[in-house]
Short mmCIF file of C-alpha atoms (C1' of nucleotides) in Angstrom, two decimals:
data_model
loop_
_atom_site.label_atom_id
_atom_site.label_comp_id
_atom_site.label_asym_id
_atom_site.label_seq_id
_atom_site.Cartn_x
_atom_site.Cartn_y
_atom_site.Cartn_z
CA MET B 1 31.34 -122.26 148.36
CA LYS B 2 33.04 -120.05 145.87
CA GLN B 3 36.34 -118.50 146.65
CA LEU B 4 36.03 -114.75 147.32
CA LYS B 5 38.24 -112.66 145.14
CA ARG B 6 39.49 -109.12 145.18
CA ILE B 7 37.85 -106.78 142.72
CA LYS B 8 39.25 -106.23 139.30
CA GLY B 9 42.11 -103.80 139.15
CA THR B 10 43.01 -103.96 142.84
CA GLN B 11 45.97 -105.58 144.51
CA ASP B 12 46.85 -107.19 147.83
CA ALA B 13 50.16 -105.99 149.16
CA LEU B 14 51.76 -109.09 150.85
CA PRO B 15 54.51 -108.65 153.48
CA GLU B 16 57.33 -108.82 150.90
CA LYS B 17 55.69 -105.97 149.06
CA THR B 18 54.63 -103.84 152.02
CA MET B 19 58.28 -103.63 152.97
CA GLN B 20 58.97 -101.91 149.64
CA TRP B 21 55.92 -99.69 150.11
CA GLN B 22 57.04 -98.54 153.48
CA ALA B 23 60.52 -97.79 152.32
CA LEU B 24 59.24 -95.83 149.34
CA GLU B 25 56.93 -93.79 151.56
CA LYS B 26 59.69 -93.09 153.94
CA HIS B 27 61.90 -92.00 151.08
CA ILE B 28 59.19 -89.65 149.82
CA ARG B 29 58.61 -88.09 153.21
CA ARG B 30 62.26 -87.46 153.76
CA ASN B 31 62.72 -85.73 150.45
CA MET B 32 59.56 -83.65 150.75
CA ALA B 33 60.86 -82.44 154.00
CA LEU B 34 64.21 -81.57 152.34
CA PHE B 35 62.30 -79.19 150.15
CA ASN B 36 60.14 -78.04 153.01
CA PHE B 37 56.89 -79.41 151.75
CA ARG B 38 54.41 -80.50 154.38
CA GLU B 39 51.88 -83.40 154.16
CA ILE B 40 48.14 -82.82 153.65
CA ARG B 41 45.58 -85.63 153.92
CA THR B 42 42.16 -85.38 152.45
CA PRO B 43 39.11 -87.77 152.62
CA VAL B 44 39.03 -90.75 150.24
CA PHE B 45 35.70 -89.45 148.95
CA GLU B 46 34.40 -85.96 148.02
CA MET B 47 31.31 -84.31 146.66
CA THR B 48 31.16 -85.33 143.08
CA GLU B 49 31.24 -81.64 142.15
CA VAL B 50 34.88 -81.32 143.33
CA PHE B 51 35.93 -83.41 140.40
CA ALA B 52 33.19 -82.61 137.97
CA ARG B 53 34.01 -78.91 138.20
CA GLY B 54 37.69 -79.48 138.30
CA ILE B 55 37.73 -81.76 135.28
CA GLY B 56 34.84 -80.37 133.31
CA GLN B 57 31.48 -82.04 132.84
CA PHE B 58 31.93 -82.72 129.21
CA THR B 59 34.54 -85.38 129.41
CA ASP B 60 34.13 -89.11 129.46
CA ILE B 61 36.13 -89.10 132.64
CA VAL B 62 33.33 -87.85 134.70
CA SER B 63 30.57 -90.00 133.25
CA LYS B 64 32.47 -93.24 132.81
CA GLU B 65 35.67 -93.43 134.72
CA MET B 66 34.88 -92.31 138.23
CA TYR B 67 33.51 -94.32 141.05
CA THR B 68 30.42 -92.27 141.72
CA PHE B 69 27.62 -93.30 143.97
CA GLN B 70 24.84 -91.83 146.04
CA ASP B 71 24.76 -91.99 149.89
CA ARG B 72 21.54 -92.36 151.82
CA SER B 73 20.70 -88.68 151.60
CA LYS B 74 21.04 -88.87 147.80
CA LYS B 75 24.15 -86.84 147.75
CA SER B 76 26.43 -87.71 144.82
CA LEU B 77 29.87 -88.78 146.10
CA THR B 78 33.04 -89.85 144.33
CA LEU B 79 36.06 -91.85 145.40
CA LYS B 80 38.93 -89.50 144.53
CA PRO B 81 40.46 -90.19 141.18
CA GLU B 82 43.10 -87.54 141.62
CA MET B 83 44.53 -85.29 144.31
CA THR B 84 44.98 -81.78 142.79
CA ALA B 85 41.29 -80.78 143.06
CA PRO B 86 40.89 -82.13 146.70
CA VAL B 87 44.05 -80.38 147.74
CA MET B 88 42.90 -77.08 146.24
CA ARG B 89 39.44 -77.55 147.81
CA ALA B 90 41.04 -78.10 151.21
CA TYR B 91 43.43 -75.24 150.70
CA MET B 92 40.44 -72.75 150.06
CA GLU B 93 38.09 -74.35 152.56
CA ASN B 94 40.67 -74.05 155.33
CA SER B 95 41.81 -70.63 154.26
CA LEU B 96 45.36 -71.69 154.08
CA TYR B 97 46.09 -68.60 151.93
CA ALA B 98 45.43 -66.48 155.07
CA GLN B 99 48.16 -68.28 157.00
CA ALA B 100 50.88 -67.58 154.45
CA PRO B 101 51.06 -66.46 150.84
CA LEU B 102 52.83 -69.71 149.90
CA GLN B 103 51.90 -73.21 150.71
CA LYS B 104 54.03 -76.23 149.94
CA LEU B 105 51.91 -79.21 150.32
CA TYR B 106 52.49 -82.90 149.60
CA TYR B 107 50.35 -86.11 149.76
CA ILE B 108 50.57 -89.87 149.51
CA ALA B 109 47.14 -91.35 148.72
CA PRO B 110 45.20 -94.09 147.14
CA LEU B 111 43.16 -93.14 144.14
CA PHE B 112 40.36 -94.79 142.25
CA ARG B 113 39.56 -94.84 138.42
CA GLN B 114 37.25 -97.23 136.76
CA GLU B 115 39.47 -98.00 133.71
CA ASN B 116 40.47 -101.31 132.20
CA PRO B 117 43.56 -102.48 134.01
CA GLN B 118 46.83 -103.08 132.18
CA ALA B 119 50.50 -102.94 133.01
CA GLY B 120 50.98 -99.94 135.24
CA ARG B 121 47.26 -99.14 135.36
CA LEU B 122 45.00 -100.23 138.18
CA ARG B 123 41.58 -99.20 139.50
CA GLN B 124 42.93 -98.53 142.96
CA PHE B 125 46.40 -97.17 142.68
CA HIS B 126 48.65 -94.85 144.66
CA GLN B 127 50.25 -91.50 143.93
CA TYR B 128 52.33 -89.19 145.86
CA GLY B 129 52.58 -85.67 144.75
CA ALA B 130 53.32 -82.01 145.54
CA GLU B 131 51.22 -78.84 145.16
CA PHE B 132 52.99 -75.53 145.45
CA ILE B 133 50.24 -72.97 145.81
CA GLY B 134 50.43 -69.18 145.76
CA SER B 135 53.30 -68.32 143.46
CA PRO B 136 52.89 -67.44 139.74
CA ALA B 137 56.76 -67.26 139.37
CA PRO B 138 58.65 -69.53 137.07
CA GLU B 139 60.89 -70.30 140.00
CA ALA B 140 58.02 -72.15 141.51
CA ASP B 141 57.72 -74.34 138.37
CA VAL B 142 61.35 -75.13 138.58
CA GLU B 143 61.20 -75.92 142.26
CA THR B 144 58.50 -78.39 141.58
CA ILE B 145 60.34 -80.03 138.63
CA VAL B 146 63.53 -80.24 140.56
CA LEU B 147 61.74 -81.83 143.59
CA ALA B 148 60.13 -84.52 141.32
CA LEU B 149 63.46 -85.33 139.74
CA HIS B 150 65.32 -85.36 143.06
CA ILE B 151 63.09 -88.06 144.41
CA PHE B 152 63.82 -90.29 141.44
CA GLU B 153 67.51 -89.64 141.53
CA GLU B 154 67.70 -90.53 145.19
CA LEU B 155 65.80 -93.71 144.58
CA GLY B 156 68.47 -94.78 142.23
CA LEU B 157 66.14 -95.06 139.19
CA THR B 158 68.06 -94.95 135.99
CA ASN B 159 66.86 -94.15 132.49
CA VAL B 160 64.33 -91.54 133.62
CA ARG B 161 63.68 -88.86 131.15
CA LEU B 162 62.20 -85.40 131.68
CA ARG B 163 60.13 -83.84 128.90
CA ILE B 164 58.67 -80.30 129.16
CA ASN B 165 56.41 -78.06 127.14
CA THR B 166 54.18 -75.11 127.66
CA VAL B 167 50.47 -74.90 127.09
CA GLY B 168 50.73 -71.01 127.52
CA ASP B 169 48.12 -68.80 128.96
CA PRO B 170 44.51 -68.24 127.65
CA GLU B 171 45.55 -65.24 125.64
CA SER B 172 48.09 -67.39 123.78
CA ARG B 173 46.18 -70.53 123.69
CA GLU B 174 42.77 -69.55 122.32
CA PRO B 175 43.95 -68.03 119.13
CA TYR B 176 46.38 -70.95 118.69
CA LYS B 177 43.60 -73.53 119.02
CA LEU B 178 41.79 -71.96 116.06
CA LEU B 179 44.98 -72.11 114.03
CA LEU B 180 45.56 -75.75 114.98
CA GLN B 181 41.92 -76.65 114.29
CA ASP B 182 42.27 -75.18 110.84
CA TYR B 183 45.44 -77.01 110.17
CA LEU B 184 44.02 -80.34 111.36
CA LYS B 185 40.80 -80.04 109.38
CA HIS B 186 42.79 -79.38 106.20
CA ASN B 187 45.40 -82.10 106.73
CA ILE B 188 43.34 -85.00 108.02
CA PRO B 189 40.98 -85.73 105.06
CA ASN B 190 38.69 -88.31 106.52
CA PRO B 191 38.99 -88.30 110.22
CA GLU B 192 37.58 -90.99 112.44
CA PRO B 193 34.48 -89.73 114.29
CA GLN B 194 36.51 -89.78 117.52
CA VAL B 195 39.22 -87.72 115.90
CA ALA B 196 36.79 -85.25 114.40
CA GLU B 197 35.27 -84.73 117.79
CA ARG B 198 38.66 -84.14 119.26
CA ILE B 199 39.51 -81.59 116.76
CA ALA B 200 36.31 -79.73 117.49
CA ASN B 201 36.31 -79.95 121.28
CA ASN B 202 39.98 -80.37 122.42
CA PRO B 203 42.32 -79.91 119.48
CA LEU B 204 45.48 -79.74 121.72
CA ARG B 205 44.66 -83.33 122.73
CA VAL B 206 45.11 -84.50 119.14
CA LEU B 207 48.81 -83.67 119.46
CA ASP B 208 49.62 -86.60 121.65
CA SER B 209 47.87 -89.23 119.53
CA LYS B 210 49.62 -92.51 119.20
CA ASP B 211 48.25 -93.12 115.66
CA GLU B 212 51.28 -93.33 113.21
CA LYS B 213 49.57 -91.51 110.38
CA LEU B 214 48.25 -88.75 112.61
CA ARG B 215 51.72 -88.33 114.02
CA GLU B 216 53.04 -87.44 110.54
CA VAL B 217 50.43 -84.84 110.22
CA ILE B 218 51.10 -83.54 113.73
CA ALA B 219 54.80 -83.22 113.06
CA GLY B 220 53.98 -80.53 110.55
CA ALA B 221 51.42 -78.75 112.68
CA PRO B 222 51.93 -75.26 114.01
CA LYS B 223 53.42 -75.25 117.46
CA LEU B 224 52.09 -73.28 120.40
CA VAL B 225 55.62 -72.36 121.45
CA ASP B 226 55.83 -70.33 118.25
CA HIS B 227 52.57 -68.50 118.95
CA LEU B 228 53.06 -67.53 122.58
CA LYS B 229 52.23 -63.93 123.62
CA GLU B 230 55.20 -62.20 125.31
CA LYS B 231 54.20 -62.90 128.90
CA ALA B 232 53.86 -66.64 128.31
CA ALA B 233 56.98 -66.83 126.15
CA GLU B 234 58.89 -65.01 128.94
CA HIS B 235 57.63 -67.52 131.58
CA TYR B 236 58.66 -70.49 129.44
CA ARG B 237 62.07 -68.99 128.59
CA SER B 238 62.70 -68.37 132.32
CA VAL B 239 61.85 -71.97 133.26
CA LYS B 240 64.19 -73.39 130.69
CA THR B 241 67.01 -71.05 131.68
CA GLN B 242 66.72 -72.01 135.35
CA LEU B 243 66.51 -75.69 134.59
CA GLU B 244 69.76 -75.34 132.62
CA SER B 245 71.51 -73.46 135.32
CA ALA B 246 70.33 -76.01 137.84
CA GLY B 247 72.00 -78.67 135.62
CA VAL B 248 68.73 -80.46 134.81
CA SER B 249 68.68 -82.19 131.52
CA TYR B 250 65.38 -82.16 129.65
CA SER B 251 63.93 -82.36 126.27
CA GLU B 252 61.25 -80.18 124.79
CA ASP B 253 58.28 -82.00 123.36
CA PRO B 254 55.68 -79.75 121.62
CA THR B 255 53.24 -82.60 121.63
CA LEU B 256 53.16 -82.89 125.40
CA VAL B 257 49.78 -81.59 126.51
CA ARG B 258 47.24 -81.94 129.32
CA GLY B 259 43.59 -82.70 128.68
CA LEU B 260 42.20 -80.19 131.04
CA ASP B 261 41.98 -76.52 130.39
CA TYR B 262 42.95 -75.32 133.87
CA TYR B 263 46.60 -75.97 132.99
CA THR B 264 48.75 -72.94 132.10
CA HIS B 265 52.32 -72.52 131.16
CA THR B 266 54.64 -75.32 132.11
CA VAL B 267 53.65 -78.88 131.73
CA PHE B 268 56.11 -81.78 132.21
CA GLU B 269 56.35 -85.54 132.38
CA ILE B 270 58.95 -87.94 133.58
CA THR B 271 59.00 -91.31 131.87
CA SER B 272 60.92 -94.60 132.27
CA ASP B 273 61.80 -97.12 129.68
CA ALA B 274 61.49 -99.87 132.29
CA LEU B 275 57.68 -99.71 132.03
CA GLY B 276 55.14 -100.90 129.46
CA ALA B 277 52.84 -98.73 127.33
CA GLN B 278 52.00 -96.70 130.44
CA ASN B 279 55.47 -95.31 130.78
CA ALA B 280 54.94 -92.06 132.76
CA LEU B 281 56.23 -92.12 136.25
CA CYS B 282 55.18 -88.68 137.00
CA GLY B 283 53.25 -85.77 135.34
CA GLY B 284 52.70 -82.22 136.42
CA GLY B 285 52.41 -78.66 135.47
CA ARG B 286 51.08 -75.25 136.39
CA TYR B 287 47.38 -74.92 136.91
CA ASP B 288 46.62 -71.20 137.61
CA LEU B 289 43.00 -71.63 136.47
CA LEU B 290 41.87 -74.47 138.72
CA ALA B 291 40.99 -72.43 141.86
CA ARG B 292 38.63 -70.25 139.97
CA GLN B 293 37.05 -73.27 138.29
CA LEU B 294 36.38 -74.71 141.69
CA GLY B 295 34.51 -71.57 142.60
CA GLY B 296 37.17 -69.66 144.52
CA ARG B 297 39.42 -66.68 143.92
CA ASP B 298 42.46 -67.01 141.63
CA PHE B 299 45.36 -68.88 143.25
CA PRO B 300 48.37 -69.62 141.03
CA ALA B 301 49.71 -73.13 141.64
CA VAL B 302 52.08 -75.73 140.20
CA GLY B 303 52.39 -79.42 141.12
CA PHE B 304 52.95 -82.99 140.10
CA ALA B 305 51.72 -86.45 140.78
CA ALA B 306 53.81 -89.66 140.59
CA GLY B 307 52.51 -93.27 140.28
CA MET B 308 53.92 -95.38 143.12
CA GLU B 309 53.03 -98.76 141.57
CA ARG B 310 54.94 -97.76 138.43
CA ILE B 311 57.93 -96.63 140.51
CA LEU B 312 57.97 -99.99 142.29
CA MET B 313 57.64 -101.76 138.94
CA ALA B 314 60.50 -99.83 137.47
CA LEU B 315 62.73 -100.50 140.53
CA GLU B 316 61.95 -104.14 140.39
CA SER B 317 62.69 -104.33 136.70
CA GLN B 318 66.04 -102.73 137.42
CA GLY B 319 66.66 -105.18 140.15
CA LYS B 320 66.64 -102.67 142.95
CA SER B 321 65.14 -103.19 146.36
CA LEU B 322 64.38 -100.47 148.78
CA ALA B 323 64.21 -102.62 151.87
CA ARG B 324 65.74 -105.49 153.66
CA PRO B 325 63.43 -108.08 155.26
CA ALA B 326 62.85 -107.48 158.92
CA VAL B 327 64.07 -110.36 161.14
CA PRO B 328 63.53 -110.90 164.85
CA ASP B 329 66.54 -110.43 167.08
CA VAL B 330 65.96 -113.70 168.84
CA PHE B 331 63.90 -116.88 168.56
CA LEU B 332 62.93 -118.80 171.75
CA ILE B 333 63.08 -122.53 171.63
CA THR B 334 61.59 -124.46 174.54
CA MET B 335 61.72 -128.21 175.28
CA GLY B 336 59.39 -129.87 177.61
CA GLU B 337 56.26 -128.74 179.53
CA ALA B 338 58.04 -126.85 182.25
CA ALA B 339 60.10 -124.73 179.83
CA ARG B 340 57.21 -124.14 177.57
CA ALA B 341 55.17 -122.76 180.43
CA THR B 342 57.71 -119.98 180.83
CA MET B 343 57.62 -119.07 177.15
CA THR B 344 55.18 -116.18 177.39
CA SER B 345 56.90 -114.50 180.27
CA TRP B 346 60.32 -114.79 178.64
CA LEU B 347 58.91 -113.26 175.40
CA ALA B 348 57.54 -110.39 177.35
CA LYS B 349 60.80 -109.72 179.17
CA LEU B 350 62.76 -109.78 175.89
CA ARG B 351 60.43 -107.38 174.22
CA ARG B 352 60.39 -105.05 177.19
CA ALA B 353 64.19 -104.88 176.80
CA GLY B 354 63.64 -103.79 173.18
CA LEU B 355 64.54 -107.10 171.66
CA SER B 356 62.20 -108.34 168.89
CA ALA B 357 61.41 -111.98 169.78
CA ASP B 358 59.41 -114.78 168.42
CA ALA B 359 58.82 -118.39 169.38
CA ASP B 360 56.94 -121.54 168.32
CA PHE B 361 53.19 -121.47 168.84
CA LEU B 362 52.40 -125.10 167.70
CA GLY B 363 54.24 -127.12 170.31
CA ARG B 364 56.37 -128.62 167.70
CA SER B 365 59.53 -130.80 167.93
CA VAL B 366 62.89 -129.22 168.72
CA LYS B 367 63.89 -129.82 165.13
CA ALA B 368 60.78 -128.00 163.80
CA GLN B 369 61.40 -125.09 166.16
CA PHE B 370 64.95 -124.77 164.90
CA ARG B 371 63.66 -124.86 161.35
CA GLU B 372 61.18 -122.13 162.20
CA ALA B 373 64.05 -120.12 163.81
CA ASN B 374 66.12 -120.49 160.74
CA ARG B 375 63.26 -119.46 158.46
CA SER B 376 62.68 -116.35 160.57
CA GLY B 377 66.23 -115.31 159.73
CA THR B 378 67.05 -114.56 163.35
CA ARG B 379 70.66 -114.49 164.40
CA PHE B 380 70.19 -116.04 167.88
CA SER B 381 68.15 -118.97 169.13
CA LEU B 382 67.54 -119.05 172.89
CA ILE B 383 67.31 -122.63 173.99
CA LEU B 384 65.47 -123.46 177.14
CA GLY B 385 65.22 -127.20 178.26
CA GLU B 386 65.11 -128.90 181.59
CA ASP B 387 68.85 -128.50 182.39
CA GLU B 388 68.71 -124.83 181.58
CA LEU B 389 65.60 -124.29 183.59
CA ASN B 390 67.09 -126.02 186.61
CA GLN B 391 70.34 -124.21 186.51
CA LYS B 392 68.83 -120.85 185.37
CA PHE B 393 70.56 -120.33 182.13
CA PHE B 394 69.92 -120.20 178.42
CA ALA B 395 71.92 -121.87 175.76
CA VAL B 396 72.21 -119.03 173.24
CA LYS B 397 73.01 -120.30 169.74
CA ASP B 398 74.41 -118.06 167.10
CA MET B 399 72.65 -119.36 164.00
CA LYS B 400 75.24 -118.05 161.60
CA ASN B 401 78.37 -119.32 163.19
CA SER B 402 76.69 -122.37 164.73
CA THR B 403 78.32 -121.56 168.01
CA GLN B 404 76.63 -121.81 171.47
CA GLU B 405 77.13 -120.11 174.68
CA ASN B 406 75.49 -120.56 178.19
CA VAL B 407 74.14 -117.33 179.52
CA PRO B 408 72.61 -116.94 183.00
CA PHE B 409 68.94 -115.87 183.21
CA ASP B 410 69.77 -112.55 184.95
CA SER B 411 72.27 -111.36 182.28
CA LEU B 412 70.41 -112.62 179.28
CA THR B 413 68.92 -109.29 178.03
CA ASN B 414 72.12 -107.41 178.60
CA TYR B 415 74.11 -110.07 176.78
CA LEU B 416 71.73 -109.93 173.80
CA LEU B 417 71.54 -106.16 173.67
CA GLN B 418 75.40 -106.00 173.56
CA LYS B 419 75.49 -108.61 170.83
CA LYS B 420 72.81 -106.78 168.90
CA GLU B 421 74.77 -103.47 169.16
CA SER B 422 78.02 -104.96 168.14
CA LEU B 423 76.43 -106.52 165.07
CA THR B 424 74.79 -103.28 163.87
CA VAL B 425 77.95 -101.28 164.16
"C1'" G D 1 33.75 -100.15 124.69
"C1'" U D 2 37.45 -103.07 121.15
"C1'" G D 3 41.31 -106.69 119.98
"C1'" G D 4 45.32 -110.40 121.19
"C1'" G D 5 47.26 -113.97 124.83
"C1'" U D 6 46.77 -117.31 128.98
"C1'" G D 7 43.90 -120.60 132.57
"C1'" U D 8 46.80 -128.02 135.12
"C1'" A D 9 49.20 -128.52 143.05
"C1'" G D 10 50.48 -122.67 147.46
"C1'" C D 11 54.23 -120.90 143.25
"C1'" U D 12 56.79 -121.75 138.20
"C1'" C D 13 55.51 -124.93 134.63
"C1'" A D 14 55.50 -130.27 131.74
"C1'" G D 15 51.62 -133.32 129.81
"C1'" U D 16 53.09 -137.02 122.78
"C1'" U D 17 48.39 -138.24 116.96
"C1'" G D 18 42.24 -138.05 122.68
"C1'" G D 19 43.90 -143.95 125.81
"C1'" U D 20 44.85 -146.85 132.58
"C1'" U D 21 45.05 -144.46 139.44
"C1'" A D 22 47.49 -136.44 135.87
"C1'" G D 23 53.53 -135.24 136.59
"C1'" A D 24 58.30 -132.29 137.76
"C1'" G D 25 60.96 -128.42 140.39
"C1'" C D 26 60.37 -125.04 144.39
"C1'" A D 27 57.52 -124.49 148.95
"C1'" C D 28 55.14 -127.23 153.03
"C1'" C D 29 55.10 -131.61 156.75
"C1'" A D 30 57.75 -135.82 158.73
"C1'" G D 31 61.82 -139.29 159.23
"C1'" A D 32 67.18 -140.42 158.88
"C1'" U D 33 69.54 -137.35 163.82
"C1'" U D 34 63.64 -139.30 170.31
"C1'" G D 35 68.16 -131.72 173.04
"C1'" U D 36 69.89 -128.43 167.59
"C1'" G D 37 68.38 -125.25 161.88
"C1'" G D 38 70.79 -124.54 156.92
"C1'" C D 39 73.35 -129.17 153.02
"C1'" U D 40 71.99 -134.21 151.66
"C1'" C D 41 68.87 -138.64 151.39
"C1'" U D 42 64.00 -140.97 152.06
"C1'" G D 43 58.86 -140.59 152.55
"C1'" G D 44 54.21 -137.76 152.89
"C1'" G D 45 50.17 -134.28 152.26
"C1'" G D 46 48.13 -131.23 148.56
"C1'" G D 47 44.53 -131.04 141.94
"C1'" U D 48 36.29 -131.76 140.42
"C1'" C D 49 43.13 -129.89 134.75
"C1'" G D 50 38.88 -122.05 135.43
"C1'" U D 51 33.37 -123.17 134.94
"C1'" G D 52 29.15 -125.29 132.13
"C1'" G D 53 27.56 -128.07 128.10
"C1'" G D 54 28.64 -131.13 123.66
"C1'" U D 55 31.33 -135.12 120.52
"C1'" U D 56 33.41 -140.05 121.81
"C1'" C D 57 33.83 -146.69 124.17
"C1'" A D 58 37.27 -142.94 126.38
"C1'" A D 59 38.53 -135.58 127.05
"C1'" A D 60 43.59 -131.78 130.65
"C1'" U D 61 43.81 -132.79 125.21
"C1'" C D 62 38.57 -131.90 120.13
"C1'" C D 63 33.95 -128.37 119.61
"C1'" C D 64 30.64 -124.53 121.70
"C1'" A D 65 29.54 -121.16 125.50
"C1'" U D 66 30.95 -118.68 129.75
"C1'" C D 67 34.06 -116.62 133.55
"C1'" A D 68 38.68 -114.91 135.26
"C1'" C D 69 43.46 -113.16 134.62
"C1'" U D 70 46.78 -110.61 131.44
"C1'" C D 71 48.74 -107.31 127.59
"C1'" A D 72 47.39 -103.51 124.10
"C1'" C D 73 43.95 -100.04 121.84
"C1'" C D 74 40.35 -96.28 123.42
"C1'" C D 75 41.11 -92.95 127.39
"C1'" C D 76 44.56 -90.85 130.65
"C1'" A D 77 42.59 -85.99 135.77
#
RNA sequence: GUGGGUGUAGCUCAGUUGGUUAGAGCACCAGAUUGUGGCUCUGGGGGUCGUGGGUUCAAAUCCCAUCACUCACCCCA
């Protein structure tokens, strides 16, 4: 029979790896709490509309890159490819705006996109992120950026770089688009069909092209920053001033854009040189137009999403580990039938006392049991043979110092708990 | 959707111009030490050489096809 395999673009997290995941998640939760963000969880799937409306029907994303399927009642459902739209949907559906004018929400979630895998890009991947809903103020943008950076700093990731830009408001952007289109049409003589289509439909997106020749043209293109109306200009100025006074170093990148038109004002990205071509650890921005696009009232909001696989990759390439392997406090070694018969009850007693305990489940030789104890990384082996059983004591072996001590049955757990405490101090 | 790279033991990889029963290190198991792990030594198990076809007296090696993985482009919410 053929070996079953996981599906393309998915990963099994083995115990070595899940330790890192757990540590990362713990780290995220701790720092989110530090900024007073609270967790929200949404279903792994949604009505396709949630994403189709959020993202816009015209893009390839909706038609090609989402896991969309019909359930038995012929409803079109989609595995969530991102979290911003579901969070906004949940925010409106549960009337969170009625509880308080501001909501600081965060999430940690698996997401699904049917793209071709490459370094740092999977079909099931995980993001954490924050959505700060309710405030149009630049202070909220700064709070969000500072939070994103804080988490990276605390992780000990080095060589992370913050780039920022503004995509303005519709009053600034619409006239600018025409200006840009005009420039691109005149300066790209024979555009590839894809590029021509871009210029026509989503000219901003041309700005972040990787094509060398295009980049030369783009370098001379008019910049949105230079064509902002006063309100948008003021917002951007304020964000920059506050970042500076908060001591945040950033660089401005006029080619940093977002593909979707619900974004407004601030956009930002945090990249790492420890990654491959997909070098963004985190991306975010203000999206004041999303709520309306989803069919609700206007709710100003700003947020970010960060790729957890990429963070773990970057940490690994910098030789950093977030977690130490867990080892049992004790390993029980029995010799002979009589001793072995008491194994289960001793394990239960140890565990009730709060000691993590393991033993041999193969009936192996003493030597093999010690080898197993050694492999487990435990500090203490508890040896129970005929002599010990008859005289009611354990031979407790310190695996590190290779010393051994006889401990009566009735003082065993206290003895071990004391040892454990003295080691952790 | 497009292009490059790679598929040999659980893992990392050797394998000469095609030539006998396909190797190493690590890991695993056992013995040396029948009540004591790590270090050392000795031994052992484990492979339809990704899959299918072709050429040949003979294929891991050459040819064709195919699949998988991987990196990059496209795209990137």
